[in-house]
Amino acid sequence: RFIAKPCALGLKVQANGPQKAQPNAILEKVFTAITKHPDEKRLEGLSKQLDWDVRSIQRWFRQRRNQEKPSTLRKFCESMWRFTFYLYIFTYGVRFLKKTPWLWNTRQCWSGYPYQPLMPDLHYYYIVELSFYWSLMFSQFIDVKRKDFGIMFTHHIVTVTLITFSYVTNLTRVGTLILCLHDAADIVLEAAKMANYCKCQKLSDLLFLAFAVVFIVSRLGIYPLWILNTTLFELYEALGNFPALWVFNVLLMVLQILHCFWSYLIIKAAYKAISKGKVAKDARSDVESSSDEEEPVPGSKAPHSTVATNGTSGTNGTNGYLTGAASSEEH
């Protein structure tokens, strides 16, 4: 409120929200009590009741749905907050880990286990990360609903469970490596979003491609070869079989499955960027749950006209997320 908003206004981020629908008691009642996406039969009934043409009623519902979406200014402020947090916590993690022996030799994660002292710096690192992911899990219900809401919710549950479980079982050394590795890509993602909200499309495209590289290298390369290698093999060699080992590894494997899913979406978006010269979007997490493009008029032969959503226009007009090309495909 006191830092991000003045920065956004200084960068001329669009402050006004989407165009508001004109007040109408009948349509408002249908919208709030029955459906936000009326079918063809209901549209024709409302058209006769109000003496409006169907396209006007469709436009009203689209504008009314868009009213509930956050403005570009609000999204910029949210991205700036997340960018600031990820940059801070990643920097903290790197400064902490470069002084530890297990960063350079993962076998040190299991040396003396379970009698490893909990250092104050490590305790602080864990508690701050855990509180942040708890906040993400709850804020997801009041934020814009994305296409991958279920996947992201699963990710937050797995992350919170992993952090808590590793803290309780004192598997914190390898936990710090996992946390630091995951924060690296998110810094670039939030920077790309902010660049897009500022309409710096070339910078946004460049940052998105950088994000794609960092994400794929860290999640599909370093994570399995470095993290899973030590938790699946080195941990077993050092300590043998015990129940916490399997619970921990199952959670880590679920996380890797999510990495593969997101990497597929990111590679697809990056391919569009290379083939069309623009970034479509980061398909990982900022895609809306439904498109609010102009609906076709039942039985109409009128040509379709492109309508921008959420009060923006042109190529960047899909609710302020990373755009480009004619695709409606965004962390």
XYZ file of C-alpha atoms in Angstrom:
331
model
C 0.000 0.000 0.000
C 2.714 2.484 0.957
C 5.557 1.275 -1.303
C 4.237 -0.796 -4.207
C 1.283 1.459 -5.057
C 3.342 4.686 -5.402
C 5.875 2.721 -7.486
C 3.093 1.423 -9.729
C 1.603 4.881 -10.235
C 5.064 6.251 -10.955
C 5.515 3.587 -13.643
C 2.089 4.530 -15.061
C 0.479 1.183 -14.282
C -3.218 1.330 -15.108
C -4.996 2.273 -11.879
C -8.621 1.949 -12.944
C -10.344 -1.406 -12.957
C -12.542 -2.932 -15.659
C -15.561 -1.124 -17.033
C -18.549 -1.469 -14.692
C -21.844 -2.920 -15.847
C -24.824 -0.591 -15.721
C -27.118 -1.243 -12.716
C -29.923 -3.685 -13.474
C -31.849 -5.402 -10.672
C -33.065 -8.369 -12.740
C -29.675 -9.229 -14.242
C -27.966 -8.668 -10.891
C -30.336 -11.154 -9.241
C -29.624 -13.761 -11.938
C -25.878 -13.120 -11.614
C -25.725 -13.430 -7.820
C -28.378 -16.102 -7.210
C -28.472 -18.316 -10.312
C -25.524 -18.200 -12.700
C -22.664 -15.989 -13.848
C -22.607 -17.713 -17.236
C -26.201 -17.905 -18.544
C -26.907 -20.422 -21.296
C -28.579 -19.660 -24.624
C -32.101 -20.420 -23.364
C -31.749 -18.116 -20.340
C -30.252 -15.373 -22.495
C -33.233 -15.469 -24.854
C -35.638 -15.365 -21.884
C -33.870 -12.344 -20.375
C -33.820 -10.693 -23.791
C -37.623 -10.909 -24.031
C -38.119 -9.871 -20.392
C -35.897 -6.778 -20.619
C -36.383 -6.005 -24.312
C -32.596 -6.105 -24.785
C -30.781 -7.865 -27.592
C -28.822 -10.968 -26.625
C -25.406 -9.402 -27.299
C -26.137 -6.571 -24.836
C -27.035 -9.093 -22.130
C -23.873 -11.090 -22.850
C -21.834 -7.897 -22.626
C -23.475 -7.017 -19.296
C -22.597 -10.430 -17.806
C -19.048 -10.187 -19.122
C -18.586 -6.709 -17.621
C -20.163 -7.862 -14.345
C -17.784 -10.840 -14.151
C -14.834 -8.582 -14.878
C -15.859 -6.269 -12.025
C -14.898 -9.009 -9.584
C -11.375 -9.284 -10.990
C -8.554 -7.258 -9.449
C -7.229 -4.236 -11.303
C -3.807 -4.192 -12.947
C -2.640 -1.896 -10.153
C -3.618 -4.410 -7.495
C -1.933 -7.248 -9.359
C 1.239 -5.186 -9.757
C 1.291 -4.528 -6.014
C 0.821 -8.230 -5.276
C 3.625 -9.198 -7.675
C 5.928 -6.553 -6.215
C 5.289 -7.902 -2.718
C 6.032 -11.474 -3.825
C 9.099 -10.353 -5.802
C 10.413 -8.541 -2.724
C 9.832 -11.567 -0.502
C 11.375 -14.093 -2.899
C 14.407 -11.860 -3.496
C 14.905 -11.359 0.240
C 14.448 -14.978 1.277
C 16.547 -16.324 -1.614
C 19.381 -13.921 -0.738
C 19.085 -14.925 2.918
C 19.137 -18.611 1.983
C 22.230 -18.259 -0.204
C 24.109 -16.290 2.491
C 23.191 -18.918 5.078
C 23.951 -21.975 2.942
C 27.322 -20.834 1.611
C 28.639 -21.133 5.193
C 27.326 -24.686 5.661
C 29.189 -27.897 4.738
C 26.078 -29.605 3.278
C 25.788 -27.109 0.395
C 29.019 -28.497 -1.086
C 28.619 -32.084 0.111
C 25.065 -33.367 0.463
C 26.212 -36.347 2.518
C 26.767 -33.843 5.322
C 22.952 -33.507 5.522
C 22.924 -36.891 7.254
C 26.095 -36.609 9.335
C 25.171 -37.063 12.999
C 21.455 -37.375 12.242
C 19.155 -37.141 14.172
C 21.319 -35.362 16.764
C 21.892 -32.215 14.692
C 21.583 -28.888 16.538
C 18.929 -26.455 15.287
C 20.818 -23.249 14.533
C 18.966 -19.939 15.066
C 19.531 -18.901 11.415
C 18.079 -22.179 10.170
C 15.110 -21.898 12.540
C 14.360 -18.362 11.287
C 14.667 -19.474 7.639
C 12.187 -22.295 8.173
C 9.612 -20.280 10.110
C 9.556 -17.409 7.596
C 9.180 -19.798 4.628
C 6.452 -21.782 6.392
C 4.449 -18.656 7.259
C 4.709 -17.420 3.665
C 3.388 -20.661 2.166
C 0.547 -20.746 4.701
C -0.403 -17.236 3.550
C -0.343 -18.365 -0.106
C -2.602 -21.309 0.652
C -5.270 -19.109 2.261
C -4.987 -16.128 -0.102
C -5.596 -18.429 -3.075
C -9.278 -18.605 -2.116
C -9.748 -14.818 -2.297
C -7.468 -14.229 -5.282
C -8.412 -14.595 -8.968
C -9.212 -18.230 -9.631
C -6.667 -19.714 -12.041
C -6.971 -22.632 -14.420
C -4.556 -24.634 -12.294
C -6.208 -23.811 -8.970
C -6.280 -27.486 -7.972
C -2.636 -28.028 -8.917
C -1.488 -24.925 -7.037
C -3.558 -25.872 -3.994
C -1.981 -29.342 -4.045
C 1.451 -27.722 -4.347
C 0.841 -25.482 -1.311
C -0.420 -28.421 0.784
C 2.598 -30.551 -0.193
C 4.984 -27.648 0.488
C 3.531 -26.856 3.923
C 3.498 -30.569 4.805
C 7.103 -30.986 3.640
C 8.366 -27.983 5.589
C 6.502 -29.044 8.740
C 7.441 -32.722 8.442
C 11.138 -32.018 7.789
C 11.199 -29.597 10.744
C 9.577 -32.097 13.124
C 11.845 -34.980 12.018
C 14.942 -32.718 11.963
C 15.518 -33.219 8.227
C 16.169 -29.491 8.062
C 19.551 -29.492 6.357
C 18.270 -30.912 3.097
C 15.121 -28.832 3.615
C 17.127 -25.610 3.356
C 18.563 -26.776 0.017
C 15.067 -27.474 -1.316
C 13.716 -24.104 -0.171
C 16.555 -22.097 -1.688
C 16.382 -23.999 -4.981
C 12.640 -23.371 -5.360
C 12.823 -19.634 -4.650
C 15.257 -18.901 -7.516
C 12.770 -19.171 -10.411
C 9.942 -17.339 -8.618
C 11.999 -14.119 -8.427
C 12.243 -13.971 -12.225
C 8.565 -14.876 -12.676
C 7.312 -12.028 -10.499
C 9.708 -9.602 -12.234
C 8.277 -10.689 -15.604
C 4.734 -10.054 -14.374
C 5.634 -6.564 -13.138
C 7.250 -5.741 -16.477
C 4.106 -6.876 -18.240
C 1.847 -4.749 -16.036
C 4.083 -1.751 -16.868
C 3.590 -2.571 -20.585
C 7.323 -3.224 -21.042
C 6.593 -6.112 -23.388
C 10.154 -6.776 -24.620
C 11.487 -6.854 -21.059
C 8.576 -9.058 -20.000
C 9.279 -11.499 -22.858
C 12.973 -11.623 -21.997
C 12.292 -12.206 -18.301
C 9.744 -14.906 -19.076
C 12.213 -16.790 -21.236
C 14.826 -16.410 -18.467
C 12.246 -17.759 -16.010
C 11.574 -20.741 -18.284
C 15.289 -21.597 -18.410
C 15.813 -21.179 -14.642
C 12.661 -23.165 -13.809
C 13.452 -26.113 -16.083
C 17.130 -26.296 -15.124
C 16.419 -26.066 -11.382
C 13.287 -28.247 -11.212
C 14.020 -30.892 -13.867
C 17.811 -30.897 -13.610
C 19.245 -29.844 -10.258
C 16.300 -31.008 -8.133
C 16.284 -34.695 -9.186
C 20.060 -35.008 -9.660
C 21.006 -33.196 -6.464
C 18.079 -33.331 -4.021
C 16.341 -36.606 -4.908
C 19.697 -38.325 -5.289
C 20.653 -37.558 -1.694
C 17.221 -38.275 -0.169
C 16.669 -41.535 -2.090
C 20.185 -42.998 -2.058
C 22.644 -41.166 0.211
C 20.148 -40.976 3.077
C 19.420 -44.721 2.822
C 23.141 -45.559 2.667
C 23.909 -43.411 5.728
C 21.001 -44.308 8.014
C 19.256 -47.358 6.598
C 15.511 -47.828 6.452
C 13.112 -45.887 8.716
C 9.477 -44.713 8.230
C 10.188 -40.972 7.928
C 12.471 -41.660 4.963
C 9.627 -43.007 2.828
C 7.102 -40.364 3.845
C 9.617 -37.637 3.044
C 10.515 -39.117 -0.341
C 6.891 -39.642 -1.373
C 6.203 -35.945 -0.747
C 9.320 -34.979 -2.713
C 8.224 -37.174 -5.630
C 4.764 -35.561 -5.670
C 6.540 -32.218 -5.903
C 8.565 -33.496 -8.861
C 5.384 -34.583 -10.665
C 4.063 -31.015 -10.294
C 7.384 -29.722 -11.651
C 6.950 -31.884 -14.759
C 3.409 -30.626 -15.319
C 4.419 -26.965 -15.041
C 7.507 -27.507 -17.186
C 5.286 -28.851 -19.971
C 3.147 -25.703 -19.858
C 6.205 -23.447 -19.743
C 7.905 -25.214 -22.657
C 4.693 -24.859 -24.662
C 4.574 -21.123 -23.902
C 8.280 -20.731 -24.716
C 7.738 -22.503 -28.054
C 5.032 -19.992 -28.894
C 7.404 -17.209 -27.919
C 10.063 -18.467 -30.325
C 7.710 -19.331 -33.200
C 5.577 -16.164 -33.015
C 8.126 -13.750 -31.631
C 6.132 -13.022 -28.477
C 5.502 -14.667 -25.140
C 1.959 -15.976 -24.858
C 1.886 -16.226 -21.062
C 3.368 -18.072 -18.170
C 0.963 -20.982 -18.274
C 2.032 -22.123 -14.813
C -0.317 -20.215 -12.534
C -1.801 -16.908 -13.652
C -4.291 -18.102 -16.234
C -7.876 -17.225 -15.436
C -10.273 -20.069 -14.792
C -12.479 -18.939 -17.667
C -12.153 -16.634 -20.629
C -14.387 -13.588 -20.745
C -14.109 -13.002 -24.456
C -17.200 -11.810 -26.294
C -19.614 -14.715 -26.575
C -21.051 -15.458 -30.018
C -24.654 -14.395 -30.510
C -26.964 -17.378 -30.931
C -28.069 -17.550 -34.543
C -26.194 -14.375 -35.429
C -24.136 -13.989 -38.594
C -22.560 -10.765 -37.431
C -18.758 -10.745 -37.735
C -16.863 -11.288 -34.493
C -15.160 -8.209 -33.121
C -12.164 -8.495 -30.827
C -12.963 -7.167 -27.357
C -10.267 -6.522 -24.765
C -10.856 -7.802 -21.272
C -10.493 -6.182 -17.886
C -10.259 -2.643 -19.187
C -7.139 -3.183 -21.273
C -6.733 -3.373 -24.988
C -4.526 -4.717 -27.741
C -2.165 -7.597 -27.394
C -1.750 -7.037 -23.656
C -5.450 -7.116 -22.973
C -6.038 -10.366 -21.146
C -6.414 -9.398 -17.514
C -2.886 -7.988 -17.262
C -0.951 -11.239 -17.246
C 1.961 -12.154 -19.471
C 0.529 -11.946 -22.959
C 1.408 -11.921 -26.564
C 0.089 -13.376 -29.794
C -3.584 -14.157 -30.061
C -3.532 -16.698 -27.294
C -5.501 -16.603 -24.061
C -2.881 -18.657 -22.378
C 0.340 -17.005 -17.364
C 4.100 -18.016 -12.161
